[in-house]
Short mmCIF file of C-alpha atoms and ligand atoms in Angstrom, two decimals:
data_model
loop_
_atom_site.label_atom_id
_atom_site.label_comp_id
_atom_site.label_asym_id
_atom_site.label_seq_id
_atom_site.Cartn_x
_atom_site.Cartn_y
_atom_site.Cartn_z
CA UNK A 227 -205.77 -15.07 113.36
CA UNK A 228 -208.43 -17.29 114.68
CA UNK A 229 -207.30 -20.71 115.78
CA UNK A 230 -207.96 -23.56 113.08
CA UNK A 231 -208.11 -21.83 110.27
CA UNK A 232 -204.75 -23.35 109.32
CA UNK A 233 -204.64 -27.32 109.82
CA UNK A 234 -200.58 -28.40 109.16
CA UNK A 235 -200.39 -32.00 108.35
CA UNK A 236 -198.05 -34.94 108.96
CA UNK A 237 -195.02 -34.89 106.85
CA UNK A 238 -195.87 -37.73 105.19
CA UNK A 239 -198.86 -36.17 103.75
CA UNK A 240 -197.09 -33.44 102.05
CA UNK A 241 -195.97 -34.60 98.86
CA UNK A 242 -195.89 -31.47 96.14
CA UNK A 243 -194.47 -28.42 97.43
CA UNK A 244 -194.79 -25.30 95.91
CA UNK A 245 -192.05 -22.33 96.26
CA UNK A 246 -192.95 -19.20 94.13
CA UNK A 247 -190.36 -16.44 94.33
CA UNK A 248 -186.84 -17.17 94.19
CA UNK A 249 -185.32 -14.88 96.44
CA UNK A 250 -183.48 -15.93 99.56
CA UNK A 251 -186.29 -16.41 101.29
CA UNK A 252 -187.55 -19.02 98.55
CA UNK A 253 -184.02 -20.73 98.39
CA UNK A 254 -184.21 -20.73 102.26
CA UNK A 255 -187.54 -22.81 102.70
CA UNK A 256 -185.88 -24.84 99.61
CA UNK A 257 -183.46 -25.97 102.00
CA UNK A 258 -185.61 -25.67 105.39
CA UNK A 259 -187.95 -28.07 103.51
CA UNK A 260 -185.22 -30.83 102.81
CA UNK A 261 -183.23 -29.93 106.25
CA UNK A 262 -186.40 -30.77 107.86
CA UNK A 263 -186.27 -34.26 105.70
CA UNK A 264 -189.03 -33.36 103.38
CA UNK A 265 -188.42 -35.70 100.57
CA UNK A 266 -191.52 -35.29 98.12
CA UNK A 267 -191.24 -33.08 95.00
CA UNK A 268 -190.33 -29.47 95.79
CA UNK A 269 -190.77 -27.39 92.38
CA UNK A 270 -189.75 -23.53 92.63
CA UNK A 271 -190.89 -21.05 90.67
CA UNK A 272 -189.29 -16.94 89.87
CA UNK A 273 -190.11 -14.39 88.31
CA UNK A 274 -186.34 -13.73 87.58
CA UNK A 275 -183.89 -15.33 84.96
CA UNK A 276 -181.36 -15.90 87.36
CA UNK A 277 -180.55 -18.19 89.84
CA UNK A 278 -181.21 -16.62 93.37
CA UNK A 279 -178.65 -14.29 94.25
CA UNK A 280 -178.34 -11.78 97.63
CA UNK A 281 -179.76 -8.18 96.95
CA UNK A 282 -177.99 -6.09 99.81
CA UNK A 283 -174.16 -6.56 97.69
CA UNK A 284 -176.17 -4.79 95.06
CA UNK A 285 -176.00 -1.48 96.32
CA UNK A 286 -172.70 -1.69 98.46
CA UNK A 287 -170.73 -4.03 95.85
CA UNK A 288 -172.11 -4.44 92.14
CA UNK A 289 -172.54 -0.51 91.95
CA UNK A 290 -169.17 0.55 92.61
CA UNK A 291 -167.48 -2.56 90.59
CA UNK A 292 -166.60 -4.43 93.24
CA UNK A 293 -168.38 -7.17 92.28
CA UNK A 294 -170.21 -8.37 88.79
CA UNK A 295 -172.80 -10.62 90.92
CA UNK A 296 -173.93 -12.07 94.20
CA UNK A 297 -175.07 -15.75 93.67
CA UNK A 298 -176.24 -17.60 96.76
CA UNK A 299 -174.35 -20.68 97.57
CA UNK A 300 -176.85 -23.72 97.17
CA UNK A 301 -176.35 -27.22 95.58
CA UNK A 302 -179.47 -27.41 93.14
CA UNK A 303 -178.75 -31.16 92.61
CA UNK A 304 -178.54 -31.99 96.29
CA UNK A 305 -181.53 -30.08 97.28
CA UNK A 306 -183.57 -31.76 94.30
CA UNK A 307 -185.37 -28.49 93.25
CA UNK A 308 -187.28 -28.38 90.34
CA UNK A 309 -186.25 -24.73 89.19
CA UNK A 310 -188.20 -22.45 87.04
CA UNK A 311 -186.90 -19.29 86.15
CA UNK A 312 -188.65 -16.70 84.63
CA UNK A 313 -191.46 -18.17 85.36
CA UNK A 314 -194.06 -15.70 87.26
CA UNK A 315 -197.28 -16.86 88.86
CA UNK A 316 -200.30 -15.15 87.40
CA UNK A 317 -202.57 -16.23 90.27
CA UNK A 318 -203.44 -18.82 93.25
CA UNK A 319 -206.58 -20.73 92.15
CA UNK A 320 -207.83 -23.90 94.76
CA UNK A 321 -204.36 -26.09 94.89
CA UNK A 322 -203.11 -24.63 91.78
CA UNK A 323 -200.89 -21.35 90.75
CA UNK A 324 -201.29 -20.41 87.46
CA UNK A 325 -197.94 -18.79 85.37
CA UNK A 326 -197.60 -18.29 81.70
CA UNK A 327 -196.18 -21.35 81.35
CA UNK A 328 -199.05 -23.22 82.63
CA UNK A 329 -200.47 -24.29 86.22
CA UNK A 330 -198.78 -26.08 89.15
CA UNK A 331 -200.59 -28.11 91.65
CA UNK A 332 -199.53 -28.07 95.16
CA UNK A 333 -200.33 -29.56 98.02
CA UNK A 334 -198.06 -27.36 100.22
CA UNK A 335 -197.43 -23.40 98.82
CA UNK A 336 -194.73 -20.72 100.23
CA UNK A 337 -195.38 -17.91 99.30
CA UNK A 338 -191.86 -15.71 98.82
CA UNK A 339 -192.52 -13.02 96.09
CA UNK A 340 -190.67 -10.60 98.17
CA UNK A 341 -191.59 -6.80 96.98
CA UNK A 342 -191.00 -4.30 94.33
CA UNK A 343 -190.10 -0.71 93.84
CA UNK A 344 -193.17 1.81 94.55
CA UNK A 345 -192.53 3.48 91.26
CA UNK A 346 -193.35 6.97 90.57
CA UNK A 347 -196.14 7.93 88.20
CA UNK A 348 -194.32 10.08 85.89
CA UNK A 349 -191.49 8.19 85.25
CA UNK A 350 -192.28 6.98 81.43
CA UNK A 351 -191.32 10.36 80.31
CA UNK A 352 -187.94 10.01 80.43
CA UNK A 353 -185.70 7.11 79.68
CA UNK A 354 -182.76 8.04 82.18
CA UNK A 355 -185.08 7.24 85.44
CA UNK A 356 -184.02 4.09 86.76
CA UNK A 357 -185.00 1.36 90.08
CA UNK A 358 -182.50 -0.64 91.92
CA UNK A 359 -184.07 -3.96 92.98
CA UNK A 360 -182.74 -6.87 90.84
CA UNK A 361 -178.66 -7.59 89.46
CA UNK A 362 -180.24 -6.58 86.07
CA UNK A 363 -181.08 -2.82 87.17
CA UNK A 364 -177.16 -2.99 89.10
CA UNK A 365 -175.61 -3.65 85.73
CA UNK A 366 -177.87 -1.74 84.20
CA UNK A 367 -177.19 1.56 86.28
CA UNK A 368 -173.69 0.50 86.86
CA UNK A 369 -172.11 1.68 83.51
CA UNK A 370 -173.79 5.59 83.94
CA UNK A 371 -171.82 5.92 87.17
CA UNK A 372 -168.80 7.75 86.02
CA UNK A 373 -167.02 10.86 86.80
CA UNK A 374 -168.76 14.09 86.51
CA UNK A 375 -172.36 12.51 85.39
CA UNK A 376 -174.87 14.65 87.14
CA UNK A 377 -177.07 11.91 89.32
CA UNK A 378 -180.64 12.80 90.66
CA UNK A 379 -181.74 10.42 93.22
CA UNK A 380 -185.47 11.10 94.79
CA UNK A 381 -185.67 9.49 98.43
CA UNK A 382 -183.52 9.33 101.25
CA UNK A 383 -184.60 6.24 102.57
CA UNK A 384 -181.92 3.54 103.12
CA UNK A 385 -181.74 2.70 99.33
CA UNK A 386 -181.09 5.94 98.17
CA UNK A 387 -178.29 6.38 100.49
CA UNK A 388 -176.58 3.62 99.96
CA UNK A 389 -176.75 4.37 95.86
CA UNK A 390 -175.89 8.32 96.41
CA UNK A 391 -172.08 6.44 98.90
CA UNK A 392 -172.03 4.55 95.34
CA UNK A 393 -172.58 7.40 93.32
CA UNK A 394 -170.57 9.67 95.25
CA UNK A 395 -167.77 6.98 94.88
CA UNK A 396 -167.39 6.81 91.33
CA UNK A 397 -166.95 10.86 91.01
CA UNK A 398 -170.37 11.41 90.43
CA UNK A 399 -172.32 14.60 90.76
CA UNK A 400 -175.02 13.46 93.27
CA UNK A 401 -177.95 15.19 94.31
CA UNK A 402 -180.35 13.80 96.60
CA UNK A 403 -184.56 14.82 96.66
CA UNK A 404 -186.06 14.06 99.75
CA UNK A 405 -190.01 15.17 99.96
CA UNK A 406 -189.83 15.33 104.06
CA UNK A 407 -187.96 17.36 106.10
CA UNK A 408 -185.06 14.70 107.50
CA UNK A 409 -183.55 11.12 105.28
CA UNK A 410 -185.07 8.12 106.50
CA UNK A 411 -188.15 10.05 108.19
CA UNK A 412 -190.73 7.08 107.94
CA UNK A 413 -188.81 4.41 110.13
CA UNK A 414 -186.38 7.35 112.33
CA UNK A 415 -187.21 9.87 114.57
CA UNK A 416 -185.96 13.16 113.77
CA UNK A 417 -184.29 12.92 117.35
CA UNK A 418 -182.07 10.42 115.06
CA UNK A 419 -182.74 11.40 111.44
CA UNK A 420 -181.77 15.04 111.57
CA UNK A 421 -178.11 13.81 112.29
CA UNK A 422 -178.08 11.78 109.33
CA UNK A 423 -178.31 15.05 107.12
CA UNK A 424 -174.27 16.06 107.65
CA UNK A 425 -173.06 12.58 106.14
CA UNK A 426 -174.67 13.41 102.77
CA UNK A 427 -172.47 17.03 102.77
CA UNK A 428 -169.48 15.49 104.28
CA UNK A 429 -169.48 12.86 101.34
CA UNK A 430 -169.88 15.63 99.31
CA UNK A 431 -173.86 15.04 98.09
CA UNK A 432 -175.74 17.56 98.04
CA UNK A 433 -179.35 16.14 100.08
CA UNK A 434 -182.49 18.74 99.54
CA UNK A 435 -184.91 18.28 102.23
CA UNK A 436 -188.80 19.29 101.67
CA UNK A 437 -188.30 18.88 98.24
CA UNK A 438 -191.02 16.49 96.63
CA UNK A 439 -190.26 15.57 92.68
CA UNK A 440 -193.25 16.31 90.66
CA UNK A 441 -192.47 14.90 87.24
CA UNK A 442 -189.24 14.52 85.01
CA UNK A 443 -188.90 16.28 81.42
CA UNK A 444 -186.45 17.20 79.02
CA UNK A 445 -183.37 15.85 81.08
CA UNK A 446 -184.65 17.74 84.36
CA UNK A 447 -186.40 16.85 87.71
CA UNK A 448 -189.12 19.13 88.15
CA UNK A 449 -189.56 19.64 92.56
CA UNK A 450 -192.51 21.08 93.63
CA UNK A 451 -191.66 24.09 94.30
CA UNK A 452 -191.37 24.99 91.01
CA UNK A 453 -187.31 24.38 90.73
CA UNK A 454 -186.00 21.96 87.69
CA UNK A 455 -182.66 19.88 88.44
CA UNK A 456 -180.74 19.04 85.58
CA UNK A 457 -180.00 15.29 85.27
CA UNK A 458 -178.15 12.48 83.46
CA UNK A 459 -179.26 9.78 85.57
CA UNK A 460 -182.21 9.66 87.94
CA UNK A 461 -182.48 7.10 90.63
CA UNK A 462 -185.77 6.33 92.59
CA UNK A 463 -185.69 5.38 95.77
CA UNK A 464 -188.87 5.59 97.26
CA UNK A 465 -189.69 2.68 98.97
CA UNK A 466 -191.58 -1.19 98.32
CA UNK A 467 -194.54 -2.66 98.42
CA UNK A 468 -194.88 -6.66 98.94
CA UNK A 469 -195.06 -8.54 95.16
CA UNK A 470 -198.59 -9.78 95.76
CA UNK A 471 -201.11 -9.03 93.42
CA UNK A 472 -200.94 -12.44 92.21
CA UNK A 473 -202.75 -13.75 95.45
CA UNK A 474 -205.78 -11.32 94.39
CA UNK A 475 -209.08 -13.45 94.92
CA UNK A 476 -206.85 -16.24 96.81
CA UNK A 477 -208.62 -16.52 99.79
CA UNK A 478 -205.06 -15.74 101.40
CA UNK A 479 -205.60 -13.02 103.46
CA UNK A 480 -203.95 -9.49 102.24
CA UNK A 481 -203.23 -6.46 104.64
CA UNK A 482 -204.32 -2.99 103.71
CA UNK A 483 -200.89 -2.39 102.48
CA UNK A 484 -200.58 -5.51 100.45
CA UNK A 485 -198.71 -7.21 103.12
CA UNK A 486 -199.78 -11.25 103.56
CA UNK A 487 -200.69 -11.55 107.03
CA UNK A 488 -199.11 -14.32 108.65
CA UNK A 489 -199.14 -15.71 111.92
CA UNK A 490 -196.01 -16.56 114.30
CA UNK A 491 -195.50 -20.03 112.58
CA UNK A 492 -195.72 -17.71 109.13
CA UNK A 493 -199.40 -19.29 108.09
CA UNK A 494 -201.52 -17.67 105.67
CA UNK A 495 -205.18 -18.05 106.39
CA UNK A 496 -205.36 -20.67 103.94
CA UNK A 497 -204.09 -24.11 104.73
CA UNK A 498 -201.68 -24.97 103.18
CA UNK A 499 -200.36 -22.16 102.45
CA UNK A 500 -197.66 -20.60 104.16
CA UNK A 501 -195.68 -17.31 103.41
CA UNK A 502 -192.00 -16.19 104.24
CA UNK A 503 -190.10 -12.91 103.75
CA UNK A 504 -190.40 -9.63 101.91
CA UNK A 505 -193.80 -10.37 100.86
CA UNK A 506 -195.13 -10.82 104.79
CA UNK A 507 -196.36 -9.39 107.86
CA UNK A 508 -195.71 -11.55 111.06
CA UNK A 509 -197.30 -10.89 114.30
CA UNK A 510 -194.58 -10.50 117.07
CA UNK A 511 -195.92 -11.60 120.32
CA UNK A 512 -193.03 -9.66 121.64
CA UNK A 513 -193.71 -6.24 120.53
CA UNK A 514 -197.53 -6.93 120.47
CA UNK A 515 -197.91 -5.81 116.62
CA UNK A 516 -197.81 -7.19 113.63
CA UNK A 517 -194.28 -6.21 111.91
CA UNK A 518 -193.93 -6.08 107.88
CA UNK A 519 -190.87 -7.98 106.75
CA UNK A 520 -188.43 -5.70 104.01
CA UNK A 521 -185.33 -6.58 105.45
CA UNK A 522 -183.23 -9.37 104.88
CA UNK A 523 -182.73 -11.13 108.38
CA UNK A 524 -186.98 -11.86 108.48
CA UNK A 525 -186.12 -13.00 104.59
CA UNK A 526 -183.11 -15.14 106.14
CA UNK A 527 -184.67 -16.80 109.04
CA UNK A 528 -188.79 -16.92 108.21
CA UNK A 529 -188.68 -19.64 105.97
CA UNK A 530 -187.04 -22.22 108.92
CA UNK A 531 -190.76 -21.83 110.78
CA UNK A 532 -192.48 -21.89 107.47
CA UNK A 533 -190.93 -24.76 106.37
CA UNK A 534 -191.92 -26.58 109.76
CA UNK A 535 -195.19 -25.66 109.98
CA UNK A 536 -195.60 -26.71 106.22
CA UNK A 537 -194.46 -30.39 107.56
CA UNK A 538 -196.95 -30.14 110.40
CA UNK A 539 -194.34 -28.63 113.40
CA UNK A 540 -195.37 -26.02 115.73
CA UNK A 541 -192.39 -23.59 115.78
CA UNK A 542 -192.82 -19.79 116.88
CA UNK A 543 -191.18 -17.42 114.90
CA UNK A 544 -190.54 -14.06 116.90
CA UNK A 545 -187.16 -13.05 116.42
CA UNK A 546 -185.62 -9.53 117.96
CA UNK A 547 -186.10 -7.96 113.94
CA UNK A 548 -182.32 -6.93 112.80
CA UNK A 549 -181.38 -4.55 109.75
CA UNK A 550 -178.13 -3.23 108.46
CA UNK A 551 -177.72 -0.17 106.20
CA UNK A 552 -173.55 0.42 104.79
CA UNK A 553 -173.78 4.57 104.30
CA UNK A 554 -171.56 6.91 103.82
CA UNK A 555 -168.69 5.12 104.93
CA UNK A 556 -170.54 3.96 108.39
CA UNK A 557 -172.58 1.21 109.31
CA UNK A 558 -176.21 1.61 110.50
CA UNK A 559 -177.28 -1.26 112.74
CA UNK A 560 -181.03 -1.46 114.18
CA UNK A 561 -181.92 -4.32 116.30
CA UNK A 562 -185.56 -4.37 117.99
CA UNK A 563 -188.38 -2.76 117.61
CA UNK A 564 -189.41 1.57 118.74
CA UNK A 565 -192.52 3.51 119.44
CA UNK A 566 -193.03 6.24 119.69
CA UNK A 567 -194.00 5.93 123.50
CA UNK A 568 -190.02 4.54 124.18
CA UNK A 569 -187.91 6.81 125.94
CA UNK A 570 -184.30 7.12 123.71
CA UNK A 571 -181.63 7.60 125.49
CA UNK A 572 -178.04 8.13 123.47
CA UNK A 573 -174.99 6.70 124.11
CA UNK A 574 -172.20 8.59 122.60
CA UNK A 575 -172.39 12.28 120.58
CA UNK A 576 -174.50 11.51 117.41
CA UNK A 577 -172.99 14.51 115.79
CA UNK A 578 -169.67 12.01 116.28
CA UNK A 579 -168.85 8.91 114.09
CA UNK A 580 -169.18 6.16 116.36
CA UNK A 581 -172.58 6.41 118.85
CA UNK A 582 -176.14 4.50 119.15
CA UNK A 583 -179.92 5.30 120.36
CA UNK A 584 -181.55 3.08 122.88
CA UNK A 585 -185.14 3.04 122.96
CA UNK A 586 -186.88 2.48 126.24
CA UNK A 587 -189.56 1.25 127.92
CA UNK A 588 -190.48 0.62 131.37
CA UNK A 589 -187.04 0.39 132.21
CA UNK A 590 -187.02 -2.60 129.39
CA UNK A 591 -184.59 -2.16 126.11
CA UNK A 592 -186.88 -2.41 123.03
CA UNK A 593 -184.93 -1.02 120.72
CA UNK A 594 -181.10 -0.02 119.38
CA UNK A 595 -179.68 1.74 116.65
CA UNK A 596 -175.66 2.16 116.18
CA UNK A 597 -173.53 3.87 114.12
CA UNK A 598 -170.15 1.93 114.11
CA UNK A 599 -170.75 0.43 117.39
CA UNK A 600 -171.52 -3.22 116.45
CA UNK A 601 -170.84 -4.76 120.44
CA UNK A 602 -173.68 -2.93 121.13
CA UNK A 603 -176.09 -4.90 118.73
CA UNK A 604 -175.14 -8.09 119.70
CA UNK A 605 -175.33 -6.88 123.93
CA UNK A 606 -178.91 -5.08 122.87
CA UNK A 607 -180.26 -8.05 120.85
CA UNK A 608 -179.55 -10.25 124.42
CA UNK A 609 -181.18 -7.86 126.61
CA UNK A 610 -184.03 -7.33 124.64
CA UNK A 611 -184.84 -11.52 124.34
CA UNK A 612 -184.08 -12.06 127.66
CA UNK A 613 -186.33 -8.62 128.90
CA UNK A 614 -183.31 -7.32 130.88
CA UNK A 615 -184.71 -4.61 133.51
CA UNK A 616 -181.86 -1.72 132.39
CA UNK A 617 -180.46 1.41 134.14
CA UNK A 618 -180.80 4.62 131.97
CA UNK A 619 -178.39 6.34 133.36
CA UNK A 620 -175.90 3.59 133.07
CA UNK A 621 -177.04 3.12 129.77
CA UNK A 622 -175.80 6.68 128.61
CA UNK A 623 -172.71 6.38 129.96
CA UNK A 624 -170.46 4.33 126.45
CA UNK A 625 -168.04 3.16 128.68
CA UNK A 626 -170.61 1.08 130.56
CA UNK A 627 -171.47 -2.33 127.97
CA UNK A 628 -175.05 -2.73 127.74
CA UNK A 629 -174.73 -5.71 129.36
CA UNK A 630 -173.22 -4.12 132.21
CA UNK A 631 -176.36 -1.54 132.33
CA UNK A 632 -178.79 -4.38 132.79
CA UNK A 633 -179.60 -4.70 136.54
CA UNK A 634 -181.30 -8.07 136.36
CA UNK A 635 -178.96 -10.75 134.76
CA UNK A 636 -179.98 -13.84 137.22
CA UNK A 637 -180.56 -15.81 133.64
CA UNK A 638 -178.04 -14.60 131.76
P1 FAD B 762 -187.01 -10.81 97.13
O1 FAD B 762 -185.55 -10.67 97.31
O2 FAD B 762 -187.77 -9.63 96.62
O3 FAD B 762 -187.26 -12.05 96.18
C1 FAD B 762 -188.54 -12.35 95.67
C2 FAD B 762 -188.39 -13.06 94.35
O4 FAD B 762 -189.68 -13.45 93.91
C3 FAD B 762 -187.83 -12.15 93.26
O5 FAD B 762 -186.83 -12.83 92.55
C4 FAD B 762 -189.03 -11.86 92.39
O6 FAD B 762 -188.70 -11.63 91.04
C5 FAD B 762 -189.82 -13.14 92.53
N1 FAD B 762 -191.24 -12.94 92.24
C6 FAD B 762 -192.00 -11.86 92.52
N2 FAD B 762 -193.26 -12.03 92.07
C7 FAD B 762 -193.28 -13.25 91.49
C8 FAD B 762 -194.28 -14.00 90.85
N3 FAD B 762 -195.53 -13.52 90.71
N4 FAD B 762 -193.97 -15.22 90.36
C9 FAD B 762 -192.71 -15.72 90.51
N5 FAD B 762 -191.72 -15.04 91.11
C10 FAD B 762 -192.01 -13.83 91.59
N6 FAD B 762 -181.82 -5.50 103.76
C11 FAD B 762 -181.07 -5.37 104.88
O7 FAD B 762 -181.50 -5.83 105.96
N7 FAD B 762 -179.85 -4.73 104.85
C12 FAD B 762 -179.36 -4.20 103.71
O8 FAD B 762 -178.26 -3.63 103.72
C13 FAD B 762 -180.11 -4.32 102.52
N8 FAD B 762 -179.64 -3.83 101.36
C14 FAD B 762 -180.39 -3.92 100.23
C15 FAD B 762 -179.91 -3.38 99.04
C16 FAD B 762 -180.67 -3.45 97.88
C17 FAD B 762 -180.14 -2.84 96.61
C18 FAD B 762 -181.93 -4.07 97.90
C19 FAD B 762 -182.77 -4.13 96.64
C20 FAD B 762 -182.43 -4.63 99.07
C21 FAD B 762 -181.66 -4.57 100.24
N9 FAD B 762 -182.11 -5.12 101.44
C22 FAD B 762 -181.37 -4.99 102.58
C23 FAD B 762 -183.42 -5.81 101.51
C24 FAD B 762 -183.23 -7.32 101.35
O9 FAD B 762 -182.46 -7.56 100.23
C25 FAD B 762 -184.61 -7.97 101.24
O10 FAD B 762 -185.22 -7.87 102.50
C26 FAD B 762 -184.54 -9.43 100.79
O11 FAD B 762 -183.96 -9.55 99.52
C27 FAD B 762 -185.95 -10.03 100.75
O12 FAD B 762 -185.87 -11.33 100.26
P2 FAD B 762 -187.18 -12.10 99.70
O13 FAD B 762 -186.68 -13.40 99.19
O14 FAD B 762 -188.25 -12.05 100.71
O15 FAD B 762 -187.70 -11.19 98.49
#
């Protein structure tokens, strides 16, 4: 992003901020904003009719009963928010956003619209297909899960896994439709993916690889291949895309995905206009790309910058990226960043229950993934900000730490 195009201001010039989206990455510039002393009006506005709540208990918690909700902790009185729920911006016009129930001015925006389900095209001819993105489709869904209902769930990204360990749970008949050859194929290697596929037959779901759905009709999923898979409930799982249509004509700069491109202090190229979470790609100085957000740590700890560079600070956001994934009865842990250039190296059998993948480059950690080993996040997240020089071999070896395969630890 060319320097200038985004001028931040003195706090004291910023008097009417706008919040759209009330995620937690809208609650979290909320309280960035004040935390930073911002005192003017702060008005936030969400599609949703409920107070912002956390999305990943959804899956692990709501489904399975455990819980009936997952509010975020926030004191609405102390933070002095304007709320306005169910309230969805219709577009970004000069200093204004238009909604249904009529236009806010601004004279500071973050954007926080997080993303939505990529639906599939047939899906309006049957009623029993169903999304899982808000505490509305939980509840929704949460009822059907009962013994001995048959469960279709297309994709086995990190969604549908975690709803086929809920499924699978409540004594339902799960099947699993997967269009590539390996679960999680668009952000694993198969090196990594393909021993993913014995969890979903050890937990008793049946996972059918290669097998794109085509359409759903009279109670079946039809696969491409000409097969038809009986179903009470069908689950799509098949991935986001960022909530940002609204922005169409904006003059805020869009990726080719949808993504808003922002730069390392989360700036739009409007001024003015700053974007946080979900909804974003941020350019990582560290891994020399520009990385789309989808997972909640970015929506956690974007809006801090945002919020600063709203009330004219200079703060770099380039965090080591972090996601967690509850499957199956393990937990998936990626910290970093791979490409497909790294060298992965294992530590531990992956056919076993407790290992992790280290990618690696130029002797340089970039990357970990670990399956019930969570020392090794926190050991691989210090390596990789402080650009340890590891040993390989050492690396490979579990009963070395990863701390204890870095050669160079002068600074640490
Ligand atoms: P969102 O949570 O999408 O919030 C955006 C808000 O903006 C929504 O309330 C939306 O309704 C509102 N909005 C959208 N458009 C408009 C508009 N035009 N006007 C007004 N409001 C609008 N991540 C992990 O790292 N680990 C996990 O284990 C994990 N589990 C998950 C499980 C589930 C079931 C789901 C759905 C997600 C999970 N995630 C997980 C992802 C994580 O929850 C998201 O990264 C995070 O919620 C993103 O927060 P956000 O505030 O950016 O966006």
């Amino acid at each position: 992003m060319p320097a200038g195009r985004f001028e931040s201001r003195p706090p004291e010039q910023l008097s009417r901020a706008l919040i759209v989206g009330g995620g937690i990455a809208g609650l979290e510039a909320a309280a960035a904003l004040r935390g930073e002393g911002y005192r003017g009006a702060l008005t936030l506005l969400s599609a949703e009719r409920h107070r912002p709540y956390d999305r990943p208990p959804l899956s692990k918690e709501v489904l399975v009963g455990d819980a009936d909700g997952s509010d975020l902790e926030a004191d609405w009185n102390e933070l002095g928010v304007d709320l306005r729920l169910g309230c969805i911006a219709t577009a970004l016009r000069g200093a204004v956003v238009e909604t249904e129930q009529g236009e806010f001015g601004f004279d500071g925006l973050i954007v926080a619209t997080g993303a939505a389900p990529v639906r599939l095209p047939f899906e309006e001819s049957s009623g029993a297909v169903r999304y899982l993105r808000t505490i509305d489709d939980a509840l929704a869904l949460r009822p059907s899960l009962v013994p001995g209902v048959r469960v279709v769930i297309v994709g086995a990204g990190w969604i549908g896994a975690e709803v086929a360990t809920a499924a699978a749970a409540m004594g339902c008949k799960v099947t699993v439709l997967e269009a590539a050859g390996a679960p999680v194929a668009d952000a694993l290697p198969p090196e990594i993916s393909n021993h993913m596929v014995s969890w979903y037959a050890d937990a008793g779901v049946e996972l059918c690889l290669e097998s794109p759905v085509v359409g759903f009709s009279d109670g079946r999923v039809q696969v491409a291949d000409g097969g038809a898979l009986p179903a009470d409930v069908v689950v799509v799982g098949v991935g986001v895309r960022p909530e940002t249509g609204w922005l169409s004509g904006s003059g805020v700069e869009l990726d080719d995905r949808g993504f808003v491109v922002v730069d390392s202090g989360m700036r739009t190229s409007r001024p003015g206009v700053v974007a946080v979470g979900d909804c974003t790609a941020w350019e990582s100085a560290r891994y020399e790309r520009r990385l789309p957000g989808g997972h909640w740590d970015h929506a956690l700890r974007s809006p801090a910058t945002a919020a600063a560079t709203l009330l004219g600070g200079d703060e770099t956001y380039d965090p080591v990226p972090y996601f967690w994934s509850d499957q199956f009865g393990r937990k998936v842990q990626y910290v970093g960043h791979w490409s497909k250039e790294d060298t992965l190296v294992f530590r531990g059998d992956p056919s076993g229950p407790v290992w992790s993948a280290c990618w690696i480059c130029e002797d340089h950690l970039r990357a970990l993934l670990t399956v019930g080993r969570s020392r090794d996040v926190s050991q691989a997240r210090k390596a990789i900000l402080a650009d340890y020089v590891v040993d390989p071999t050492r690396l490979a070896d579990e009963s070395i730490s990863i701390t204890d395969a870095c050669l160079d630890r002068s600074n640490a």
